[in-house]
Coordinates of C-alpha atoms in Angstrom, one line a residue:
M1 CA 11.6 -64.4 64.2
I2 CA 11.3 -61.7 61.7
D3 CA 13.5 -62.6 58.2
L4 CA 16.3 -59.5 59.1
N5 CA 17.4 -59.8 55.3
A6 CA 13.5 -58.8 54.5
L7 CA 13.8 -55.4 56.0
S8 CA 16.3 -52.9 55.2
A9 CA 18.6 -51.2 57.2
R10 CA 16.4 -48.3 57.3
E11 CA 13.9 -50.0 58.5
I12 CA 16.1 -52.1 61.1
A13 CA 16.6 -49.3 62.9
A14 CA 13.4 -47.7 62.9
R15 CA 12.7 -51.2 65.1
V16 CA 15.1 -51.0 67.1
Q17 CA 14.9 -47.6 67.6
S18 CA 11.0 -47.8 68.4
G19 CA 11.8 -51.0 70.6
A20 CA 9.5 -53.2 68.4
L21 CA 13.2 -55.3 67.8
K22 CA 16.2 -55.8 70.0
A23 CA 19.5 -55.2 68.8
T24 CA 20.6 -58.1 70.8
D25 CA 18.1 -60.2 68.3
I26 CA 19.4 -58.6 65.3
V27 CA 22.7 -59.6 66.1
G28 CA 22.4 -62.9 67.3
E29 CA 20.5 -63.9 64.3
T30 CA 23.3 -62.0 61.9
L31 CA 25.8 -64.4 63.7
D32 CA 23.9 -67.5 63.1
R33 CA 23.4 -66.5 59.4
V34 CA 27.4 -66.1 59.7
L35 CA 28.0 -69.6 61.1
K36 CA 25.7 -70.9 58.1
M37 CA 26.9 -69.7 55.4
N38 CA 30.8 -68.0 56.3
P39 CA 32.1 -71.7 56.2
K40 CA 30.9 -71.5 52.1
V41 CA 32.5 -68.4 51.4
N42 CA 34.6 -67.0 53.3
A43 CA 34.0 -63.5 53.8
I44 CA 34.5 -62.5 57.6
V45 CA 37.9 -63.4 58.2
Q46 CA 38.1 -61.3 61.8
N47 CA 34.8 -62.4 64.0
C48 CA 33.5 -59.8 66.1
G49 CA 31.2 -61.6 67.5
S50 CA 31.6 -61.1 71.8
D51 CA 31.4 -57.2 71.0
A52 CA 29.2 -57.4 68.2
L53 CA 26.7 -59.2 71.5
A54 CA 28.2 -56.7 74.1
E55 CA 27.3 -53.4 71.6
A56 CA 23.5 -54.8 71.1
E57 CA 23.4 -55.5 75.1
A58 CA 24.0 -51.8 76.2
L59 CA 22.2 -50.0 73.4
D60 CA 19.0 -52.1 74.3
A61 CA 19.3 -51.1 77.9
R62 CA 19.9 -47.2 76.6
I63 CA 16.7 -47.2 74.0
A64 CA 14.9 -49.0 77.6
A65 CA 15.9 -45.8 79.5
G66 CA 14.3 -43.5 77.0
K67 CA 18.1 -42.3 76.5
P68 CA 18.2 -41.3 72.3
V69 CA 20.2 -43.6 69.5
G70 CA 21.5 -43.1 66.2
A71 CA 20.2 -43.4 62.9
L72 CA 22.1 -47.0 62.4
A73 CA 20.6 -48.0 65.3
G74 CA 21.4 -51.9 65.8
V75 CA 22.3 -52.3 62.5
P76 CA 24.9 -55.0 61.2
V77 CA 27.4 -54.3 59.1
T78 CA 31.4 -55.7 58.3
V79 CA 34.0 -53.4 57.8
K80 CA 37.3 -54.3 55.7
V81 CA 40.6 -55.6 57.4
L82 CA 42.6 -52.4 56.0
S83 CA 40.9 -50.2 58.4
D84 CA 41.7 -49.7 62.2
Q85 CA 39.2 -50.4 64.2
K86 CA 40.2 -50.9 67.7
G87 CA 41.6 -54.3 69.3
Y88 CA 41.7 -55.4 65.7
A89 CA 44.5 -56.0 63.5
S90 CA 44.5 -54.3 60.7
T91 CA 46.5 -56.7 58.4
N92 CA 45.3 -55.4 54.7
S93 CA 44.9 -59.9 54.5
C94 CA 48.9 -60.1 55.0
Q95 CA 50.8 -62.3 57.5
I96 CA 53.6 -59.5 57.9
Y97 CA 51.2 -57.1 58.9
S98 CA 49.6 -59.4 61.4
D99 CA 50.7 -57.8 65.0
V100 CA 49.2 -54.6 63.7
I101 CA 46.7 -53.9 66.8
A102 CA 44.9 -51.0 66.1
T103 CA 44.9 -48.8 69.2
Q104 CA 41.5 -46.4 67.6
D105 CA 39.0 -47.0 65.0
S106 CA 38.9 -45.1 61.5
P107 CA 37.4 -42.1 61.4
F108 CA 34.4 -43.6 59.3
L109 CA 34.0 -46.5 61.5
R110 CA 33.8 -43.9 64.9
H111 CA 31.1 -42.1 63.0
M112 CA 29.2 -45.4 62.3
R113 CA 29.4 -46.1 65.6
E114 CA 28.1 -42.9 66.7
K115 CA 25.1 -43.6 65.2
D116 CA 25.1 -47.1 66.8
A117 CA 25.6 -49.5 63.7
I118 CA 27.3 -52.8 65.3
V119 CA 30.1 -54.4 64.0
I120 CA 29.7 -58.2 63.4
G121 CA 32.9 -59.3 61.0
R122 CA 35.8 -58.3 59.5
T123 CA 36.0 -58.7 55.8
N124 CA 38.9 -60.3 53.1
T125 CA 40.8 -59.1 50.8
P126 CA 43.4 -59.8 48.4
A127 CA 47.2 -59.2 49.7
F128 CA 48.1 -55.6 50.0
S129 CA 44.1 -54.8 48.5
Y130 CA 45.9 -55.0 44.8
R131 CA 43.8 -57.6 43.1
W132 CA 40.2 -58.0 41.6
F133 CA 40.6 -61.6 43.0
T134 CA 40.3 -61.8 46.9
T135 CA 42.5 -64.7 47.6
N136 CA 45.5 -65.0 49.6
G137 CA 47.8 -66.8 51.8
F138 CA 46.8 -65.4 54.7
Y139 CA 43.0 -65.9 55.2
G140 CA 42.9 -68.4 52.1
A141 CA 40.1 -67.4 49.3
T142 CA 36.3 -65.9 49.2
K143 CA 34.0 -67.7 47.1
N144 CA 32.0 -65.7 44.8
P145 CA 28.3 -66.5 46.0
H146 CA 26.9 -67.4 42.8
N147 CA 29.5 -69.6 41.3
D148 CA 33.0 -70.6 43.1
A149 CA 34.5 -70.7 39.6
L150 CA 34.4 -67.1 39.6
T151 CA 35.8 -64.2 41.3
A152 CA 33.9 -62.9 44.3
G153 CA 35.8 -59.4 43.4
G154 CA 38.5 -57.7 45.0
S155 CA 39.8 -56.1 46.9
S156 CA 36.5 -55.6 49.0
G157 CA 35.3 -59.2 48.1
G158 CA 34.8 -59.8 51.4
A159 CA 32.4 -57.4 51.5
G160 CA 30.7 -58.4 48.3
A161 CA 30.1 -61.9 49.2
A162 CA 29.4 -61.1 52.9
V163 CA 26.2 -58.8 52.1
A164 CA 25.5 -60.9 49.1
T165 CA 24.9 -64.1 51.7
G166 CA 23.0 -61.5 54.5
M167 CA 26.2 -61.5 57.0
G168 CA 25.4 -57.9 58.0
H169 CA 23.2 -55.6 56.2
I170 CA 25.8 -52.7 54.5
G171 CA 29.8 -54.1 54.2
H172 CA 32.7 -51.4 54.3
G173 CA 34.9 -51.5 51.7
T174 CA 37.2 -49.5 49.8
D175 CA 38.1 -48.0 45.9
I176 CA 41.5 -47.6 44.2
A177 CA 41.0 -49.4 41.2
G178 CA 37.3 -50.5 41.7
S179 CA 37.5 -52.5 45.1
I180 CA 33.9 -51.2 46.0
R181 CA 32.8 -51.3 42.2
Y182 CA 33.8 -54.5 41.0
P183 CA 33.0 -56.6 44.3
A184 CA 29.7 -55.3 43.8
Y185 CA 29.2 -56.1 40.5
A186 CA 30.8 -59.3 40.7
C187 CA 28.9 -60.5 43.7
G188 CA 25.6 -59.3 41.8
I189 CA 24.5 -56.4 44.8
Q190 CA 25.2 -52.7 45.0
G191 CA 27.9 -50.7 45.5
L192 CA 29.3 -46.9 46.0
R193 CA 32.3 -45.2 45.0
P194 CA 32.3 -41.7 47.4
T195 CA 34.0 -38.4 45.9
P196 CA 37.8 -38.5 47.6
G197 CA 37.1 -36.7 51.0
R198 CA 33.6 -37.7 51.5
V199 CA 34.0 -40.3 54.0
P200 CA 37.2 -39.6 56.2
M201 CA 39.9 -42.2 56.4
F202 CA 42.7 -42.5 58.9
N203 CA 45.0 -45.9 59.8
Q204 CA 46.5 -44.6 63.5
S205 CA 48.1 -48.1 63.5
G206 CA 50.1 -46.8 60.2
P207 CA 52.0 -45.0 58.4
D208 CA 50.7 -42.0 56.2
R209 CA 49.3 -43.3 52.8
A210 CA 51.3 -42.8 49.5
I211 CA 49.9 -40.0 47.3
G212 CA 48.5 -42.2 45.0
A213 CA 46.4 -43.8 47.7
Q214 CA 45.9 -40.3 49.0
I215 CA 44.2 -38.3 45.7
M216 CA 42.3 -41.3 44.9
A217 CA 41.1 -44.0 47.5
V218 CA 38.4 -43.8 48.8
S219 CA 36.0 -45.4 51.7
G220 CA 32.2 -46.6 50.6
P221 CA 29.2 -48.9 51.4
L222 CA 28.6 -52.2 49.5
A223 CA 24.7 -53.6 50.2
R224 CA 21.8 -55.4 48.6
R225 CA 19.5 -52.2 48.3
V226 CA 20.6 -48.5 46.9
D227 CA 18.5 -46.6 50.0
D228 CA 20.9 -48.9 52.2
L229 CA 23.7 -47.5 50.1
R230 CA 22.8 -44.2 51.5
L231 CA 22.3 -44.9 54.8
G232 CA 26.1 -46.6 54.9
L233 CA 26.9 -42.8 53.6
E234 CA 25.2 -41.3 55.8
G235 CA 26.9 -42.8 58.4
M236 CA 30.2 -43.6 57.5
A237 CA 30.7 -39.6 56.1
G238 CA 31.8 -36.4 57.6
Y239 CA 34.3 -34.2 58.6
A240 CA 37.1 -35.6 60.3
P241 CA 40.5 -34.2 61.3
E242 CA 42.7 -37.0 60.9
D243 CA 42.2 -37.0 57.1
V244 CA 44.1 -34.2 54.9
W245 CA 41.3 -34.5 52.6
S246 CA 38.4 -34.9 54.9
A247 CA 35.9 -32.2 53.6
P248 CA 32.4 -31.3 55.0
V249 CA 30.6 -30.9 52.4
P250 CA 26.2 -31.6 51.9
L251 CA 25.5 -35.3 51.3
V252 CA 22.6 -33.2 48.4
G253 CA 23.0 -31.0 46.3
P254 CA 20.8 -28.5 43.8
A255 CA 18.8 -29.3 42.1
Y256 CA 19.7 -30.8 38.7
R257 CA 19.3 -31.5 34.8
R258 CA 18.1 -35.6 34.8
R259 CA 20.0 -36.6 31.7
V260 CA 21.9 -39.0 30.6
A261 CA 24.8 -39.7 28.9
L262 CA 24.8 -43.7 27.2
V263 CA 28.4 -44.8 26.1
T264 CA 28.8 -48.6 25.9
H265 CA 32.0 -49.1 24.6
P266 CA 34.1 -46.2 26.9
G267 CA 37.6 -45.7 25.5
G268 CA 37.3 -48.1 22.5
I269 CA 37.0 -51.6 25.3
D270 CA 34.5 -54.2 23.3
T271 CA 32.0 -54.9 26.0
D272 CA 30.0 -57.9 26.1
P273 CA 26.9 -58.1 24.4
R274 CA 24.6 -59.0 27.2
I275 CA 26.3 -56.0 29.1
V276 CA 25.8 -53.8 26.3
A277 CA 22.1 -55.4 26.8
D278 CA 21.9 -54.4 29.9
L279 CA 23.0 -50.6 29.4
Q280 CA 20.1 -50.6 27.3
R281 CA 17.5 -52.3 29.1
A282 CA 19.0 -49.2 32.0
A283 CA 18.9 -46.6 29.4
Q284 CA 15.0 -47.5 28.5
M285 CA 14.3 -47.4 32.3
F286 CA 15.4 -43.8 32.3
R287 CA 13.7 -43.0 29.8
D288 CA 10.1 -44.2 30.8
A289 CA 11.0 -42.7 34.6
G290 CA 10.8 -39.1 32.5
W291 CA 14.9 -38.6 32.3
E292 CA 16.4 -37.6 28.6
V293 CA 19.1 -40.3 27.7
E294 CA 21.5 -39.7 24.5
T295 CA 24.6 -41.1 22.9
P296 CA 26.8 -38.4 23.4
A297 CA 29.2 -38.3 19.6
Q298 CA 32.7 -38.3 22.2
I299 CA 33.0 -38.5 25.5
P300 CA 36.6 -36.7 27.3
E301 CA 39.7 -39.1 27.5
L302 CA 39.6 -42.6 29.7
R303 CA 42.6 -44.9 28.5
E304 CA 45.0 -41.6 29.4
A305 CA 43.1 -41.9 33.0
V306 CA 44.2 -45.5 33.4
E307 CA 47.6 -44.7 32.6
L308 CA 47.8 -42.0 35.0
Q309 CA 46.1 -44.8 37.5
V310 CA 48.9 -47.0 37.0
D311 CA 51.9 -44.3 38.1
L312 CA 50.4 -42.5 40.3
W313 CA 49.3 -45.9 42.2
L314 CA 51.9 -48.6 41.6
S315 CA 54.6 -47.1 39.4
D316 CA 55.2 -45.0 43.0
G317 CA 57.4 -46.4 45.5
H318 CA 57.6 -49.6 43.7
E319 CA 60.5 -51.2 45.3
A320 CA 58.9 -50.9 48.6
K321 CA 56.0 -52.3 47.6
M322 CA 57.5 -55.0 45.6
E323 CA 59.4 -55.8 48.8
A324 CA 56.8 -56.0 51.0
A325 CA 55.0 -58.1 48.3
Q326 CA 58.0 -60.6 48.7
R327 CA 58.1 -60.9 52.3
E328 CA 54.9 -62.2 52.2
G329 CA 55.4 -64.2 49.5
D330 CA 51.9 -63.4 47.6
A331 CA 51.6 -64.6 44.0
G332 CA 49.4 -62.2 43.0
A333 CA 50.3 -59.3 44.3
I334 CA 54.2 -59.9 43.2
A335 CA 52.9 -60.8 39.6
L336 CA 51.1 -57.3 39.2
L337 CA 53.8 -55.5 40.4
S338 CA 56.8 -57.5 38.4
H339 CA 54.1 -56.6 35.5
Y340 CA 54.9 -52.8 35.9
A341 CA 58.3 -52.4 37.4
D342 CA 60.0 -51.7 34.2
R343 CA 57.8 -49.2 33.8
A344 CA 58.3 -47.7 37.4
A345 CA 61.5 -47.7 37.3
R346 CA 61.7 -45.4 34.2
I347 CA 59.0 -42.4 36.3
D348 CA 61.5 -39.6 37.6
V349 CA 60.7 -36.3 39.1
A350 CA 59.9 -34.3 36.3
G351 CA 57.4 -37.3 35.2
F352 CA 55.4 -37.8 38.5
G353 CA 54.8 -34.0 38.3
A354 CA 53.7 -34.3 34.8
L355 CA 51.5 -36.4 35.7
F356 CA 49.6 -34.2 38.3
S357 CA 49.5 -32.0 35.1
R358 CA 47.9 -33.8 32.9
R359 CA 45.4 -35.2 35.7
A360 CA 44.2 -31.3 36.3
A361 CA 43.3 -31.4 32.4
L362 CA 41.3 -34.8 32.8
I363 CA 39.9 -34.1 35.9
R364 CA 38.3 -30.4 34.0
A365 CA 37.6 -32.0 30.9
W366 CA 35.3 -34.7 33.3
R367 CA 33.6 -32.3 35.0
G368 CA 32.6 -30.0 32.0
F369 CA 31.1 -32.8 30.5
L370 CA 29.2 -34.1 33.9
A371 CA 27.9 -30.2 33.9
D372 CA 26.2 -30.9 30.6
Y373 CA 25.3 -34.4 31.3
P374 CA 25.0 -35.5 35.3
V375 CA 24.9 -39.3 34.8
V376 CA 27.0 -41.2 32.6
L377 CA 25.3 -44.8 32.0
M378 CA 28.6 -46.9 31.1
P379 CA 30.0 -50.9 32.3
N380 CA 31.4 -51.7 35.1
C381 CA 33.5 -53.8 33.1
A382 CA 34.0 -54.7 29.3
E383 CA 33.6 -58.3 30.6
L384 CA 31.4 -60.5 32.4
P385 CA 33.1 -61.5 36.1
F386 CA 36.0 -63.2 35.6
R387 CA 37.1 -66.5 36.1
Q388 CA 39.1 -67.2 40.0
D389 CA 42.9 -66.3 40.2
Q390 CA 42.7 -65.4 36.6
D391 CA 45.3 -62.4 36.6
L392 CA 47.6 -65.4 37.5
E393 CA 47.2 -66.8 33.8
G394 CA 50.7 -65.1 33.0
D395 CA 51.7 -61.7 32.2
A396 CA 49.8 -61.1 28.8
M397 CA 46.9 -61.8 30.9
I398 CA 47.3 -59.1 33.6
A399 CA 47.6 -56.5 30.6
H400 CA 44.3 -57.9 29.0
L401 CA 42.4 -57.4 32.4
W402 CA 43.7 -54.3 32.7
D403 CA 42.6 -53.1 29.4
V404 CA 39.0 -54.6 29.7
M405 CA 38.3 -52.7 33.1
L406 CA 39.1 -49.4 32.3
P407 CA 35.5 -48.0 33.1
Q408 CA 37.0 -48.7 36.8
I409 CA 40.2 -47.9 36.5
A410 CA 40.1 -44.8 35.2
I411 CA 37.2 -43.2 37.4
P412 CA 39.0 -42.7 40.7
V413 CA 41.6 -40.8 38.4
L414 CA 38.9 -38.2 38.0
G415 CA 37.7 -37.4 41.4
V416 CA 34.1 -38.4 40.6
P417 CA 31.9 -41.0 42.6
A418 CA 30.0 -43.8 40.5
I419 CA 27.8 -46.6 41.6
S420 CA 27.5 -50.1 40.4
I421 CA 23.9 -51.6 40.0
A422 CA 23.1 -55.4 39.6
S423 CA 20.6 -56.2 36.8
D424 CA 20.6 -60.2 36.9
V425 CA 22.4 -63.9 37.4
I426 CA 22.0 -66.1 34.4
D427 CA 23.4 -69.5 35.2
G428 CA 25.3 -68.6 38.2
V429 CA 27.2 -65.2 36.4
P430 CA 25.7 -62.0 37.5
S431 CA 26.4 -59.0 36.1
G432 CA 25.2 -55.0 36.0
V433 CA 26.3 -51.4 35.2
Q434 CA 27.4 -48.0 35.9
L435 CA 26.7 -44.5 36.8
V436 CA 29.1 -41.5 36.9
C437 CA 28.4 -38.4 38.6
P438 CA 29.7 -35.1 39.5
P439 CA 32.0 -34.8 42.2
W440 CA 30.2 -34.4 45.5
R441 CA 26.9 -35.4 44.2
E442 CA 26.7 -39.2 45.5
D443 CA 22.7 -37.8 45.9
I444 CA 22.7 -38.0 42.0
C445 CA 24.0 -41.5 41.7
L446 CA 21.7 -42.9 44.7
E447 CA 18.5 -41.4 43.0
A448 CA 19.4 -42.8 39.7
G449 CA 20.7 -45.8 40.7
E450 CA 17.1 -46.2 42.5
V451 CA 15.8 -45.8 38.8
L452 CA 17.3 -48.9 37.8
E453 CA 17.0 -51.0 41.2
R454 CA 13.3 -50.7 40.4
G455 CA 13.6 -51.5 37.0
F456 CA 16.1 -54.4 37.6
G457 CA 14.4 -55.2 41.0
F458 CA 16.2 -55.8 44.0
P459 CA 19.7 -58.1 43.9
G460 CA 18.1 -61.9 45.8
L461 CA 19.5 -63.4 49.3
V462 CA 22.2 -65.8 48.3
G463 CA 21.6 -69.1 50.3

């Protein structure tokens, strides 16, 4: 049997479509990989093996009958446990939601299934997906594939660890404060945060999301190759009426100026020298590829965007969030919400309205900047991947982590896409860089990301 992880997702789909590979063989080999690797990292916490094999058999039968199949034919994917998948519990890694069984797929998953992707498992998160550390009392901790002492990232840490270890070519993640980009960074792979409205999200199994999640949270792909991100985005995206923010915007935009803004210390963060070196290497890769690279004297405000993020996401409905966290008894969720409790108590209707006015001003400034610099090259974080459960080391540590994570937290407030690109793994510690682009221009993220992927090299398979 051919090594599936030596093939891209697009190559797998092409071979399945042609009959050169059987979907049943692909799923069988992937599930064997899960048996080998998942006990080491605990990334997949709901196994979909039986359903996956049945779907693969049906796909092979359709191909044998000469019927058309989709662009993701036979590609093994994973789905985060916070999203609806028919017949499975949308737990968000919480015991209190263990009986929330979906009766239909979330629209992004419906789109992927329509293109014949096959879900082989559902991946772990921190409880309520609040943290950059994928540990919880329900499913346990997801390990960083490179180093047990480090976080796998969060909240899509299970997706990141699954992709890094070859348990599926494309992992579904969500991102409201770095939850796709940071696991990609921590696990040494690639991750794309799309523009809000690009990938439709809706869980029929639960209530509508609060306003912060509606305007900032997105679904998107994680993968070891940038082109797998592209195919994953093509599979997930598209208008869906269930998502009130969904928009039918083309995936490819007009020609643009290949101009990069190099920003090594956004918001004044104290960026680690290794990360600065990665950014300088990346800048040279762009120059070598014929792109303009400049270091602007000033960029629009980012620190205020972090402040807005805290209030739009964590302060809104804080009391109900804390009540649920206490019912679950999750130390990480309680610690984070307690850290911002006093701040949440000070928010009133007038203050909440003012947040939207300031957000509009910040978005306007960043859209103007991105019109001049279609790619902003910046860190994912000021520091290399955190220690596992570092946020449980006290209130001062939570404040520190939220400070160094400015490049992850600020971007969702601005409503723009961003991509995390892996650079290398040194002594078991991954690193990488982030690219930020104009709204609806994921195609620029992907094209620019491929320039860096060629320079840094494809991330290696762990295990």
